[in-house]
Coordinates of C-alpha atoms in Angstrom, one line a residue:
M1000 CA 16.7 7.2 -2.7
V1001 CA 15.5 4.9 0.1
Q1002 CA 17.7 1.9 0.7
Q1003 CA 15.9 -1.4 0.6
S1004 CA 17.6 -2.5 3.8
T1005 CA 15.9 0.3 5.7
L1006 CA 12.4 -1.1 5.1
D1007 CA 11.1 -3.8 7.5
A1008 CA 10.0 -6.9 5.6
S1009 CA 7.2 -7.7 8.1
T1010 CA 5.8 -4.1 7.8
L1011 CA 5.7 -4.5 4.1
D1012 CA 4.2 -7.9 4.3
R1013 CA 1.3 -6.6 6.5
A1014 CA 0.8 -3.6 4.2
F1015 CA 0.8 -5.5 0.9
G1016 CA -1.3 -8.3 2.5
A1017 CA -3.9 -5.7 3.7
L1018 CA -3.9 -4.1 0.2
A1019 CA -4.4 -7.4 -1.5
D1020 CA -8.1 -7.4 -0.6
E1021 CA -10.6 -5.4 -2.7
T1022 CA -12.8 -4.5 0.2
R1023 CA -9.9 -3.1 2.2
R1024 CA -8.7 -1.1 -0.8
G1025 CA -12.3 0.2 -1.0
I1026 CA -12.2 1.2 2.6
L1027 CA -8.9 3.1 2.1
T1028 CA -10.4 4.8 -1.0
R1029 CA -13.4 5.9 1.1
L1030 CA -11.2 7.2 3.9
G1031 CA -9.3 9.3 1.3
A1032 CA -12.4 11.6 1.4
G1033 CA -12.2 11.9 5.2
P1034 CA -12.7 10.0 8.4
A1035 CA -15.7 7.6 8.7
T1036 CA -17.4 5.4 11.3
I1037 CA -17.5 1.7 11.0
T1038 CA -21.3 2.0 10.1
E1039 CA -20.5 4.5 7.3
L1040 CA -17.9 2.1 5.9
A1041 CA -20.3 -0.8 6.1
E1042 CA -23.3 0.9 4.3
P1043 CA -22.1 0.9 0.7
S1044 CA -20.7 -2.6 0.8
G1045 CA -23.7 -4.2 2.4
M1046 CA -21.4 -6.0 4.8
T1047 CA -22.2 -6.5 8.5
L1048 CA -20.6 -4.2 11.0
T1049 CA -18.6 -7.2 12.3
G1050 CA -17.4 -8.0 8.8
I1051 CA -16.2 -4.4 8.1
R1052 CA -14.6 -4.3 11.6
K1053 CA -12.5 -7.4 10.7
H1054 CA -11.3 -5.6 7.6
V1055 CA -10.6 -2.5 9.6
D1056 CA -8.6 -4.5 12.1
V1057 CA -6.4 -5.9 9.3
L1058 CA -5.8 -2.4 8.0
E1059 CA -5.1 -1.1 11.5
S1060 CA -2.6 -3.9 12.3
A1061 CA -0.8 -3.0 9.1
G1062 CA -0.7 0.7 10.2
L1063 CA -2.8 1.8 7.2
V1064 CA -5.7 3.2 9.3
A1065 CA -6.2 4.3 12.9
T1066 CA -9.4 3.9 14.9
E1067 CA -10.6 6.0 17.8
K1068 CA -13.7 5.6 20.0
V1069 CA -15.7 8.8 19.8
G1070 CA -18.7 8.6 22.0
R1071 CA -20.5 5.4 21.1
V1072 CA -19.0 5.0 17.6
R1073 CA -15.6 4.0 16.3
Q1074 CA -14.0 6.6 14.0
V1075 CA -11.6 5.4 11.3
T1076 CA -8.9 7.6 9.7
L1077 CA -6.1 7.0 7.2
G1078 CA -2.7 6.2 8.6
A1079 CA -0.4 7.4 5.8
E1080 CA 2.9 6.2 7.3
R1081 CA 2.7 2.6 6.1
L1082 CA 1.6 3.6 2.7
D1083 CA 4.7 5.7 2.6
D1084 CA 6.7 2.6 3.4
A1085 CA 5.0 0.6 0.6
M1086 CA 5.5 3.5 -1.8
A1087 CA 9.2 3.7 -0.9
W1088 CA 9.6 0.0 -1.6
I1089 CA 7.8 0.3 -5.0
T1090 CA 9.9 3.4 -5.9
F1091 CA 13.2 1.6 -5.0
Y1092 CA 12.4 -1.2 -7.4
Q1093 CA 10.9 1.1 -10.1
R1094 CA 14.2 3.0 -10.2
L1095 CA 16.3 -0.2 -10.1
W1096 CA 14.4 -1.7 -13.1
A1097 CA 14.4 1.6 -15.0
R1098 CA 18.2 1.8 -14.7
R1099 CA 18.6 -1.9 -15.8
L1100 CA 16.2 -1.4 -18.8
D1101 CA 18.0 1.8 -19.7
G1102 CA 21.3 -0.1 -19.7
L1103 CA 19.8 -2.9 -21.8
D1104 CA 18.5 -0.3 -24.3
A1105 CA 21.9 1.3 -24.5
Y1106 CA 23.5 -2.1 -25.1
F1107 CA 21.1 -2.9 -27.9
T1108 CA 21.5 0.5 -29.5
L1109 CA 25.3 0.1 -29.4
A1110 CA 25.1 -3.4 -30.7
K1111 CA 22.8 -2.3 -33.6
G1112 CA 25.2 0.5 -34.5
T1113 CA 28.2 -1.9 -34.7
E1114 CA 26.3 -4.2 -37.1
S1115 CA 25.9 -1.5 -39.8

């Protein structure tokens, strides 16, 4: 199990902050199908290239995507490492709460058995 102390709070703040926006989540979903240019990311949303680029910059600063200039266009790809950090944080607390709830369930089961 990943120890909570091994996760950098500022890294998680940037990742969860970036994920808090619906447009940025949509960009990540699209990139799950493969790399895309800024133009390709802008088309379905109806946003300007500048608007999409700002969202991509937030995702890139959080380490969730990477960009590379390919000829005259900017290619965007997923950067899975930061999602791994966020998932590790979620998993840590999921297991913690599961253990606590299991303990609470055992307590109530035992208490119920002693009342009879």
